JSON list of C-alpha atoms in Angstrom, two decimals:
[
{"chain": "A", "resi": 1, "resn": "MET", "atom": "CA", "xyz": [147.32, 114.30, 29.03]},
{"chain": "A", "resi": 2, "resn": "SER", "atom": "CA", "xyz": [146.12, 112.93, 31.87]},
{"chain": "A", "resi": 3, "resn": "ALA", "atom": "CA", "xyz": [142.66, 112.68, 32.61]},
{"chain": "A", "resi": 4, "resn": "ARG", "atom": "CA", "xyz": [141.02, 114.87, 35.53]},
{"chain": "A", "resi": 5, "resn": "ARG", "atom": "CA", "xyz": [139.98, 112.54, 37.92]},
{"chain": "A", "resi": 6, "resn": "PRO", "atom": "CA", "xyz": [136.46, 113.00, 39.58]},
{"chain": "A", "resi": 7, "resn": "ARG", "atom": "CA", "xyz": [136.13, 114.34, 42.78]},
{"chain": "A", "resi": 8, "resn": "PRO", "atom": "CA", "xyz": [134.65, 111.68, 45.33]},
{"chain": "A", "resi": 9, "resn": "VAL", "atom": "CA", "xyz": [131.24, 112.93, 46.54]},
{"chain": "A", "resi": 10, "resn": "ARG", "atom": "CA", "xyz": [130.17, 112.87, 50.19]},
{"chain": "A", "resi": 11, "resn": "LYS", "atom": "CA", "xyz": [126.77, 111.72, 51.30]},
{"chain": "A", "resi": 12, "resn": "PRO", "atom": "CA", "xyz": [124.99, 113.87, 52.95]},
{"chain": "A", "resi": 13, "resn": "VAL", "atom": "CA", "xyz": [125.17, 113.69, 57.12]},
{"chain": "A", "resi": 14, "resn": "ALA", "atom": "CA", "xyz": [121.92, 111.93, 58.83]},
{"chain": "A", "resi": 15, "resn": "ARG", "atom": "CA", "xyz": [120.13, 114.68, 61.06]},
{"chain": "A", "resi": 16, "resn": "THR", "atom": "CA", "xyz": [119.02, 113.64, 64.35]},
{"chain": "A", "resi": 17, "resn": "PRO", "atom": "CA", "xyz": [115.44, 113.53, 64.59]},
{"chain": "A", "resi": 18, "resn": "VAL", "atom": "CA", "xyz": [113.70, 116.37, 66.29]},
{"chain": "A", "resi": 19, "resn": "TRP", "atom": "CA", "xyz": [111.63, 113.93, 67.97]},
{"chain": "A", "resi": 20, "resn": "VAL", "atom": "CA", "xyz": [115.07, 112.32, 70.11]},
{"chain": "A", "resi": 21, "resn": "ALA", "atom": "CA", "xyz": [115.99, 114.70, 72.17]},
{"chain": "A", "resi": 22, "resn": "PRO", "atom": "CA", "xyz": [112.24, 115.13, 73.76]},
{"chain": "A", "resi": 23, "resn": "ALA", "atom": "CA", "xyz": [111.67, 111.18, 73.77]},
{"chain": "A", "resi": 24, "resn": "ALA", "atom": "CA", "xyz": [115.51, 111.08, 75.40]},
{"chain": "A", "resi": 25, "resn": "ILE", "atom": "CA", "xyz": [114.24, 113.78, 78.21]},
{"chain": "A", "resi": 26, "resn": "VAL", "atom": "CA", "xyz": [111.55, 112.10, 78.89]},
{"chain": "A", "resi": 27, "resn": "ALA", "atom": "CA", "xyz": [112.62, 108.34, 79.15]},
{"chain": "A", "resi": 28, "resn": "GLY", "atom": "CA", "xyz": [114.96, 110.20, 81.48]},
{"chain": "A", "resi": 29, "resn": "LEU", "atom": "CA", "xyz": [112.27, 111.31, 83.81]},
{"chain": "A", "resi": 30, "resn": "ALA", "atom": "CA", "xyz": [110.83, 107.81, 83.75]},
{"chain": "A", "resi": 31, "resn": "VAL", "atom": "CA", "xyz": [114.17, 105.98, 84.99]},
{"chain": "A", "resi": 32, "resn": "LEU", "atom": "CA", "xyz": [114.40, 108.71, 87.55]},
{"chain": "A", "resi": 33, "resn": "VAL", "atom": "CA", "xyz": [110.38, 108.57, 88.57]},
{"chain": "A", "resi": 34, "resn": "ALA", "atom": "CA", "xyz": [110.69, 104.49, 88.64]},
{"chain": "A", "resi": 35, "resn": "ALA", "atom": "CA", "xyz": [114.04, 105.18, 91.05]},
{"chain": "A", "resi": 36, "resn": "PHE", "atom": "CA", "xyz": [112.11, 106.86, 93.53]},
{"chain": "A", "resi": 37, "resn": "PHE", "atom": "CA", "xyz": [109.25, 104.69, 93.83]},
{"chain": "A", "resi": 38, "resn": "LEU", "atom": "CA", "xyz": [111.47, 101.84, 94.10]},
{"chain": "A", "resi": 39, "resn": "ILE", "atom": "CA", "xyz": [114.14, 103.32, 96.61]},
{"chain": "A", "resi": 40, "resn": "ARG", "atom": "CA", "xyz": [110.86, 104.34, 98.65]},
{"chain": "A", "resi": 41, "resn": "TRP", "atom": "CA", "xyz": [109.09, 101.28, 98.34]},
{"chain": "A", "resi": 42, "resn": "TYR", "atom": "CA", "xyz": [112.14, 100.04, 99.35]},
{"chain": "A", "resi": 43, "resn": "VAL", "atom": "CA", "xyz": [112.86, 102.65, 102.60]},
{"chain": "A", "resi": 44, "resn": "THR", "atom": "CA", "xyz": [109.29, 102.82, 103.74]},
{"chain": "A", "resi": 45, "resn": "PRO", "atom": "CA", "xyz": [108.91, 100.09, 105.92]},
{"chain": "A", "resi": 46, "resn": "LEU", "atom": "CA", "xyz": [106.53, 96.87, 106.04]},
{"chain": "A", "resi": 47, "resn": "PRO", "atom": "CA", "xyz": [103.10, 96.90, 108.46]},
{"chain": "A", "resi": 48, "resn": "PRO", "atom": "CA", "xyz": [103.80, 94.98, 111.45]},
{"chain": "A", "resi": 49, "resn": "PRO", "atom": "CA", "xyz": [101.96, 91.60, 110.87]},
{"chain": "A", "resi": 50, "resn": "PRO", "atom": "CA", "xyz": [98.31, 92.26, 112.16]},
{"chain": "A", "resi": 51, "resn": "LEU", "atom": "CA", "xyz": [97.40, 89.28, 115.49]},
{"chain": "A", "resi": 52, "resn": "SER", "atom": "CA", "xyz": [95.76, 86.30, 115.48]},
{"chain": "A", "resi": 53, "resn": "SER", "atom": "CA", "xyz": [92.45, 86.76, 117.32]},
{"chain": "A", "resi": 54, "resn": "GLY", "atom": "CA", "xyz": [93.58, 85.11, 120.27]},
{"chain": "A", "resi": 55, "resn": "SER", "atom": "CA", "xyz": [96.50, 87.11, 120.49]},
{"chain": "A", "resi": 56, "resn": "ASN", "atom": "CA", "xyz": [94.42, 90.36, 119.85]},
{"chain": "A", "resi": 57, "resn": "ALA", "atom": "CA", "xyz": [92.21, 89.27, 123.11]},
{"chain": "A", "resi": 58, "resn": "ALA", "atom": "CA", "xyz": [95.25, 88.76, 125.04]},
{"chain": "A", "resi": 59, "resn": "VAL", "atom": "CA", "xyz": [96.56, 92.03, 124.96]},
{"chain": "A", "resi": 60, "resn": "VAL", "atom": "CA", "xyz": [93.03, 93.65, 125.50]},
{"chain": "A", "resi": 61, "resn": "SER", "atom": "CA", "xyz": [92.34, 91.94, 128.15]},
{"chain": "A", "resi": 62, "resn": "SER", "atom": "CA", "xyz": [95.74, 92.77, 129.43]},
{"chain": "A", "resi": 63, "resn": "ILE", "atom": "CA", "xyz": [95.52, 95.70, 129.33]},
{"chain": "A", "resi": 64, "resn": "THR", "atom": "CA", "xyz": [91.89, 96.46, 130.36]},
{"chain": "A", "resi": 65, "resn": "SER", "atom": "CA", "xyz": [92.36, 94.53, 133.84]},
{"chain": "A", "resi": 66, "resn": "LEU", "atom": "CA", "xyz": [94.91, 95.83, 135.14]},
{"chain": "A", "resi": 67, "resn": "PRO", "atom": "CA", "xyz": [94.55, 96.24, 139.14]},
{"chain": "A", "resi": 68, "resn": "ALA", "atom": "CA", "xyz": [94.90, 99.24, 141.28]},
{"chain": "A", "resi": 69, "resn": "SER", "atom": "CA", "xyz": [98.05, 98.36, 143.07]},
{"chain": "A", "resi": 70, "resn": "GLU", "atom": "CA", "xyz": [99.62, 99.23, 139.43]},
{"chain": "A", "resi": 71, "resn": "PHE", "atom": "CA", "xyz": [98.29, 102.39, 139.21]},
{"chain": "A", "resi": 72, "resn": "ASP", "atom": "CA", "xyz": [98.99, 103.01, 142.68]},
{"chain": "A", "resi": 73, "resn": "ALA", "atom": "CA", "xyz": [102.67, 101.49, 141.75]},
{"chain": "A", "resi": 74, "resn": "VAL", "atom": "CA", "xyz": [102.84, 104.55, 138.58]},
{"chain": "A", "resi": 75, "resn": "GLY", "atom": "CA", "xyz": [101.69, 107.56, 140.85]},
{"chain": "A", "resi": 76, "resn": "PRO", "atom": "CA", "xyz": [100.81, 110.66, 138.60]},
{"chain": "A", "resi": 77, "resn": "GLY", "atom": "CA", "xyz": [104.36, 110.97, 137.70]},
{"chain": "A", "resi": 78, "resn": "THR", "atom": "CA", "xyz": [105.90, 114.17, 136.03]},
{"chain": "A", "resi": 79, "resn": "ALA", "atom": "CA", "xyz": [104.56, 115.54, 132.76]},
{"chain": "A", "resi": 80, "resn": "ASN", "atom": "CA", "xyz": [103.92, 118.98, 132.46]},
{"chain": "A", "resi": 81, "resn": "ASN", "atom": "CA", "xyz": [102.34, 118.97, 129.42]},
{"chain": "A", "resi": 82, "resn": "LEU", "atom": "CA", "xyz": [98.64, 117.98, 131.71]},
{"chain": "A", "resi": 83, "resn": "ILE", "atom": "CA", "xyz": [94.77, 118.08, 130.16]},
{"chain": "A", "resi": 84, "resn": "LYS", "atom": "CA", "xyz": [93.93, 121.91, 131.08]},
{"chain": "A", "resi": 85, "resn": "PRO", "atom": "CA", "xyz": [90.20, 123.08, 131.80]},
{"chain": "A", "resi": 86, "resn": "ILE", "atom": "CA", "xyz": [87.91, 123.93, 129.96]},
{"chain": "A", "resi": 87, "resn": "THR", "atom": "CA", "xyz": [84.46, 125.75, 129.64]},
{"chain": "A", "resi": 88, "resn": "GLY", "atom": "CA", "xyz": [81.48, 125.25, 128.74]},
{"chain": "A", "resi": 89, "resn": "ALA", "atom": "CA", "xyz": [77.89, 123.04, 128.44]},
{"chain": "A", "resi": 90, "resn": "ALA", "atom": "CA", "xyz": [78.78, 119.94, 130.49]},
{"chain": "A", "resi": 91, "resn": "LEU", "atom": "CA", "xyz": [79.03, 117.40, 128.06]},
{"chain": "A", "resi": 92, "resn": "LYS", "atom": "CA", "xyz": [76.88, 114.05, 128.12]},
{"chain": "A", "resi": 93, "resn": "GLY", "atom": "CA", "xyz": [76.07, 111.27, 126.52]},
{"chain": "A", "resi": 94, "resn": "PRO", "atom": "CA", "xyz": [72.23, 110.17, 125.38]},
{"chain": "A", "resi": 95, "resn": "ASN", "atom": "CA", "xyz": [71.72, 108.93, 128.63]},
{"chain": "A", "resi": 96, "resn": "GLY", "atom": "CA", "xyz": [72.99, 111.50, 130.82]},
{"chain": "A", "resi": 97, "resn": "LYS", "atom": "CA", "xyz": [75.99, 110.30, 131.88]},
{"chain": "A", "resi": 98, "resn": "PRO", "atom": "CA", "xyz": [79.60, 112.49, 131.40]},
{"chain": "A", "resi": 99, "resn": "GLU", "atom": "CA", "xyz": [80.44, 112.21, 128.22]},
{"chain": "A", "resi": 100, "resn": "VAL", "atom": "CA", "xyz": [84.76, 111.26, 127.38]},
{"chain": "A", "resi": 101, "resn": "PHE", "atom": "CA", "xyz": [84.67, 112.24, 123.21]},
{"chain": "A", "resi": 102, "resn": "TYR", "atom": "CA", "xyz": [87.65, 110.86, 121.68]},
{"chain": "A", "resi": 103, "resn": "TYR", "atom": "CA", "xyz": [88.49, 112.39, 117.47]},
{"chain": "A", "resi": 104, "resn": "GLY", "atom": "CA", "xyz": [91.55, 110.59, 115.96]},
{"chain": "A", "resi": 105, "resn": "ALA", "atom": "CA", "xyz": [92.20, 108.45, 113.21]},
{"chain": "A", "resi": 106, "resn": "GLU", "atom": "CA", "xyz": [94.22, 105.49, 112.60]},
{"chain": "A", "resi": 107, "resn": "PHE", "atom": "CA", "xyz": [96.78, 106.26, 110.58]},
{"chain": "A", "resi": 108, "resn": "CYS", "atom": "CA", "xyz": [97.53, 108.69, 113.57]},
{"chain": "A", "resi": 109, "resn": "PRO", "atom": "CA", "xyz": [100.98, 107.93, 115.71]},
{"chain": "A", "resi": 110, "resn": "TYR", "atom": "CA", "xyz": [100.45, 110.79, 118.58]},
{"chain": "A", "resi": 111, "resn": "CYS", "atom": "CA", "xyz": [96.86, 108.63, 117.83]},
{"chain": "A", "resi": 112, "resn": "ALA", "atom": "CA", "xyz": [98.29, 104.92, 118.37]},
{"chain": "A", "resi": 113, "resn": "THR", "atom": "CA", "xyz": [99.77, 106.30, 121.76]},
{"chain": "A", "resi": 114, "resn": "GLN", "atom": "CA", "xyz": [96.88, 108.20, 123.33]},
{"chain": "A", "resi": 115, "resn": "ARG", "atom": "CA", "xyz": [94.44, 105.35, 122.83]},
{"chain": "A", "resi": 116, "resn": "TRP", "atom": "CA", "xyz": [96.83, 102.97, 124.64]},
{"chain": "A", "resi": 117, "resn": "PRO", "atom": "CA", "xyz": [96.54, 105.14, 128.76]},
{"chain": "A", "resi": 118, "resn": "LEU", "atom": "CA", "xyz": [92.94, 106.52, 127.28]},
{"chain": "A", "resi": 119, "resn": "VAL", "atom": "CA", "xyz": [91.94, 102.66, 126.92]},
{"chain": "A", "resi": 120, "resn": "ILE", "atom": "CA", "xyz": [93.61, 102.11, 130.52]},
{"chain": "A", "resi": 121, "resn": "ALA", "atom": "CA", "xyz": [91.83, 104.76, 132.32]},
{"chain": "A", "resi": 122, "resn": "LEU", "atom": "CA", "xyz": [88.38, 104.64, 130.81]},
{"chain": "A", "resi": 123, "resn": "SER", "atom": "CA", "xyz": [88.39, 100.33, 131.74]},
{"chain": "A", "resi": 124, "resn": "ARG", "atom": "CA", "xyz": [88.54, 101.58, 135.80]},
{"chain": "A", "resi": 125, "resn": "PHE", "atom": "CA", "xyz": [85.26, 102.64, 135.20]},
{"chain": "A", "resi": 126, "resn": "GLY", "atom": "CA", "xyz": [83.72, 100.35, 132.55]},
{"chain": "A", "resi": 127, "resn": "THR", "atom": "CA", "xyz": [84.05, 97.44, 130.01]},
{"chain": "A", "resi": 128, "resn": "PHE", "atom": "CA", "xyz": [84.76, 97.65, 126.43]},
{"chain": "A", "resi": 129, "resn": "SER", "atom": "CA", "xyz": [83.88, 95.28, 123.76]},
{"chain": "A", "resi": 130, "resn": "GLY", "atom": "CA", "xyz": [84.90, 95.21, 120.35]},
{"chain": "A", "resi": 131, "resn": "LEU", "atom": "CA", "xyz": [88.43, 96.87, 120.72]},
{"chain": "A", "resi": 132, "resn": "GLN", "atom": "CA", "xyz": [90.91, 95.48, 117.88]},
{"chain": "A", "resi": 133, "resn": "THR", "atom": "CA", "xyz": [94.83, 95.83, 117.33]},
{"chain": "A", "resi": 134, "resn": "THR", "atom": "CA", "xyz": [95.97, 98.15, 114.75]},
{"chain": "A", "resi": 135, "resn": "SER", "atom": "CA", "xyz": [98.92, 99.94, 114.13]},
{"chain": "A", "resi": 136, "resn": "SER", "atom": "CA", "xyz": [99.99, 103.49, 113.16]},
{"chain": "A", "resi": 137, "resn": "SER", "atom": "CA", "xyz": [100.99, 104.47, 108.79]},
{"chain": "A", "resi": 138, "resn": "SER", "atom": "CA", "xyz": [103.76, 102.93, 108.10]},
{"chain": "A", "resi": 139, "resn": "SER", "atom": "CA", "xyz": [104.92, 106.46, 105.85]},
{"chain": "A", "resi": 140, "resn": "ASP", "atom": "CA", "xyz": [104.10, 108.76, 108.97]},
{"chain": "A", "resi": 141, "resn": "VAL", "atom": "CA", "xyz": [106.62, 109.96, 111.78]},
{"chain": "A", "resi": 142, "resn": "PHE", "atom": "CA", "xyz": [107.23, 106.80, 114.19]},
{"chain": "A", "resi": 143, "resn": "PRO", "atom": "CA", "xyz": [105.92, 104.56, 111.09]},
{"chain": "A", "resi": 144, "resn": "ASN", "atom": "CA", "xyz": [104.10, 101.22, 112.49]},
{"chain": "A", "resi": 145, "resn": "THR", "atom": "CA", "xyz": [102.99, 102.17, 116.29]},
{"chain": "A", "resi": 146, "resn": "PRO", "atom": "CA", "xyz": [101.45, 99.28, 117.39]},
{"chain": "A", "resi": 147, "resn": "THR", "atom": "CA", "xyz": [97.94, 100.17, 118.76]},
{"chain": "A", "resi": 148, "resn": "LEU", "atom": "CA", "xyz": [94.41, 99.96, 119.52]},
{"chain": "A", "resi": 149, "resn": "THR", "atom": "CA", "xyz": [91.61, 101.09, 117.94]},
{"chain": "A", "resi": 150, "resn": "PHE", "atom": "CA", "xyz": [88.29, 102.19, 118.17]},
{"chain": "A", "resi": 151, "resn": "ARG", "atom": "CA", "xyz": [86.40, 102.31, 115.19]},
{"chain": "A", "resi": 152, "resn": "ASN", "atom": "CA", "xyz": [83.89, 99.24, 115.83]},
{"chain": "A", "resi": 153, "resn": "ALA", "atom": "CA", "xyz": [84.34, 99.23, 120.24]},
{"chain": "A", "resi": 154, "resn": "THR", "atom": "CA", "xyz": [81.25, 100.30, 122.20]},
{"chain": "A", "resi": 155, "resn": "TYR", "atom": "CA", "xyz": [81.87, 101.45, 125.44]},
{"chain": "A", "resi": 156, "resn": "SER", "atom": "CA", "xyz": [79.44, 100.29, 128.49]},
{"chain": "A", "resi": 157, "resn": "SER", "atom": "CA", "xyz": [79.83, 102.32, 132.16]},
{"chain": "A", "resi": 158, "resn": "GLN", "atom": "CA", "xyz": [77.28, 103.52, 135.08]},
{"chain": "A", "resi": 159, "resn": "TYR", "atom": "CA", "xyz": [79.99, 107.00, 135.77]},
{"chain": "A", "resi": 160, "resn": "LEU", "atom": "CA", "xyz": [80.92, 107.35, 131.72]},
{"chain": "A", "resi": 161, "resn": "ASP", "atom": "CA", "xyz": [79.93, 107.65, 128.22]},
{"chain": "A", "resi": 162, "resn": "LEU", "atom": "CA", "xyz": [82.50, 107.24, 125.53]},
{"chain": "A", "resi": 163, "resn": "ARG", "atom": "CA", "xyz": [82.13, 108.66, 121.76]},
{"chain": "A", "resi": 164, "resn": "ALA", "atom": "CA", "xyz": [85.60, 107.57, 119.70]},
{"chain": "A", "resi": 165, "resn": "VAL", "atom": "CA", "xyz": [85.45, 108.70, 116.14]},
{"chain": "A", "resi": 166, "resn": "GLU", "atom": "CA", "xyz": [88.31, 107.36, 114.09]},
{"chain": "A", "resi": 167, "resn": "THR", "atom": "CA", "xyz": [88.21, 109.46, 110.70]},
{"chain": "A", "resi": 168, "resn": "THR", "atom": "CA", "xyz": [90.61, 107.46, 108.61]},
{"chain": "A", "resi": 169, "resn": "ASP", "atom": "CA", "xyz": [92.12, 104.33, 109.06]},
{"chain": "A", "resi": 170, "resn": "ARG", "atom": "CA", "xyz": [95.99, 103.82, 108.74]},
{"chain": "A", "resi": 171, "resn": "ASP", "atom": "CA", "xyz": [95.58, 104.41, 104.94]},
{"chain": "A", "resi": 172, "resn": "ARG", "atom": "CA", "xyz": [94.05, 107.31, 105.24]},
{"chain": "A", "resi": 173, "resn": "ASN", "atom": "CA", "xyz": [91.24, 105.90, 103.71]},
{"chain": "A", "resi": 174, "resn": "PRO", "atom": "CA", "xyz": [87.74, 108.24, 105.03]},
{"chain": "A", "resi": 175, "resn": "LEU", "atom": "CA", "xyz": [86.41, 105.93, 108.10]},
{"chain": "A", "resi": 176, "resn": "GLN", "atom": "CA", "xyz": [84.38, 107.69, 110.39]},
{"chain": "A", "resi": 177, "resn": "SER", "atom": "CA", "xyz": [82.43, 111.10, 110.70]},
{"chain": "A", "resi": 178, "resn": "PRO", "atom": "CA", "xyz": [81.80, 113.34, 113.81]},
{"chain": "A", "resi": 179, "resn": "SER", "atom": "CA", "xyz": [78.34, 114.91, 114.61]},
{"chain": "A", "resi": 180, "resn": "ALA", "atom": "CA", "xyz": [78.13, 118.09, 113.51]},
{"chain": "A", "resi": 181, "resn": "SER", "atom": "CA", "xyz": [77.95, 119.10, 117.16]},
{"chain": "A", "resi": 182, "resn": "GLU", "atom": "CA", "xyz": [81.11, 117.05, 117.83]},
{"chain": "A", "resi": 183, "resn": "GLN", "atom": "CA", "xyz": [82.52, 119.09, 115.06]},
{"chain": "A", "resi": 184, "resn": "GLN", "atom": "CA", "xyz": [81.75, 122.31, 117.09]},
{"chain": "A", "resi": 185, "resn": "LEU", "atom": "CA", "xyz": [83.63, 120.86, 119.69]},
{"chain": "A", "resi": 186, "resn": "VAL", "atom": "CA", "xyz": [86.58, 120.37, 117.43]},
{"chain": "A", "resi": 187, "resn": "ASN", "atom": "CA", "xyz": [86.10, 124.27, 116.05]},
{"chain": "A", "resi": 188, "resn": "SER", "atom": "CA", "xyz": [86.09, 125.30, 119.31]},
{"chain": "A", "resi": 189, "resn": "TYR", "atom": "CA", "xyz": [88.86, 123.29, 121.34]},
{"chain": "A", "resi": 190, "resn": "ASP", "atom": "CA", "xyz": [90.77, 122.45, 117.89]},
{"chain": "A", "resi": 191, "resn": "PRO", "atom": "CA", "xyz": [90.99, 125.29, 115.40]},
{"chain": "A", "resi": 192, "resn": "GLY", "atom": "CA", "xyz": [93.98, 123.83, 113.78]},
{"chain": "A", "resi": 193, "resn": "GLY", "atom": "CA", "xyz": [92.68, 120.37, 113.45]},
{"chain": "A", "resi": 194, "resn": "THR", "atom": "CA", "xyz": [95.23, 118.88, 115.65]},
{"chain": "A", "resi": 195, "resn": "ILE", "atom": "CA", "xyz": [94.89, 114.89, 116.31]},
{"chain": "A", "resi": 196, "resn": "PRO", "atom": "CA", "xyz": [94.56, 113.23, 118.39]},
{"chain": "A", "resi": 197, "resn": "PHE", "atom": "CA", "xyz": [91.80, 115.62, 120.36]},
{"chain": "A", "resi": 198, "resn": "ILE", "atom": "CA", "xyz": [90.00, 114.56, 124.01]},
{"chain": "A", "resi": 199, "resn": "ASP", "atom": "CA", "xyz": [87.50, 116.12, 125.28]},
{"chain": "A", "resi": 200, "resn": "ILE", "atom": "CA", "xyz": [86.14, 115.32, 129.49]},
{"chain": "A", "resi": 201, "resn": "ALA", "atom": "CA", "xyz": [82.21, 116.25, 129.56]},
{"chain": "A", "resi": 202, "resn": "ASN", "atom": "CA", "xyz": [83.53, 120.01, 128.27]},
{"chain": "A", "resi": 203, "resn": "ARG", "atom": "CA", "xyz": [85.23, 120.93, 131.62]},
{"chain": "A", "resi": 204, "resn": "TYR", "atom": "CA", "xyz": [89.34, 119.22, 130.37]},
{"chain": "A", "resi": 205, "resn": "GLY", "atom": "CA", "xyz": [90.23, 119.33, 127.16]},
{"chain": "A", "resi": 206, "resn": "GLY", "atom": "CA", "xyz": [93.49, 118.35, 125.40]},
{"chain": "A", "resi": 207, "resn": "ARG", "atom": "CA", "xyz": [95.08, 117.76, 121.90]},
{"chain": "A", "resi": 208, "resn": "HIS", "atom": "CA", "xyz": [97.63, 115.31, 120.86]},
{"chain": "A", "resi": 209, "resn": "GLU", "atom": "CA", "xyz": [100.56, 117.12, 123.30]},
{"chain": "A", "resi": 210, "resn": "LEU", "atom": "CA", "xyz": [99.11, 114.76, 125.64]},
{"chain": "A", "resi": 211, "resn": "ALA", "atom": "CA", "xyz": [99.99, 111.50, 123.41]},
{"chain": "A", "resi": 212, "resn": "GLY", "atom": "CA", "xyz": [104.10, 113.35, 123.14]},
{"chain": "A", "resi": 213, "resn": "GLY", "atom": "CA", "xyz": [103.36, 115.36, 120.22]},
{"chain": "A", "resi": 214, "resn": "GLY", "atom": "CA", "xyz": [104.72, 118.90, 119.56]}
]
């Protein structure tokens, strides 16, 4: 009588630890997030290199000293989104002269385009100092739009005063704040907080449609 062969004993199958699935999910999400930031970094335009002090001075000098013949050659243009008449107490500067109030931010591309004609127009009646070149945000529409900033600028004129508020820098960090009366102007004539906003002696005013925005 032959002996019965013993049956092979199967080893128990090791179960997958319960922490593996959550860890895999977390790892997958981490890869996706890393890929998102890598793609965003790759497609986001870099800010343009800053102008040298000499170049900055040349740019400012060229736009603040345009001859009258240039304005005559340009003429009134065909724009139909002109500034609108507004009503209210006359807006005057500290010396009693009519005041131009500008409210914007360095990150804003529409503010970037608005500053050029504003500086050119005001330069016909006075003198700027402290203007600096910069650019709008690299992550907003129309990234890195070349422009000037009013953050350290002063304006001297026998006809007008200028009060300019740049609320944030090009990276959206807080920069300057309007006074209570200036904030009231913004609340009254620009309740949506659209920038740039310009008030010309409380006789004319407008929001960023002036700069071509929607």
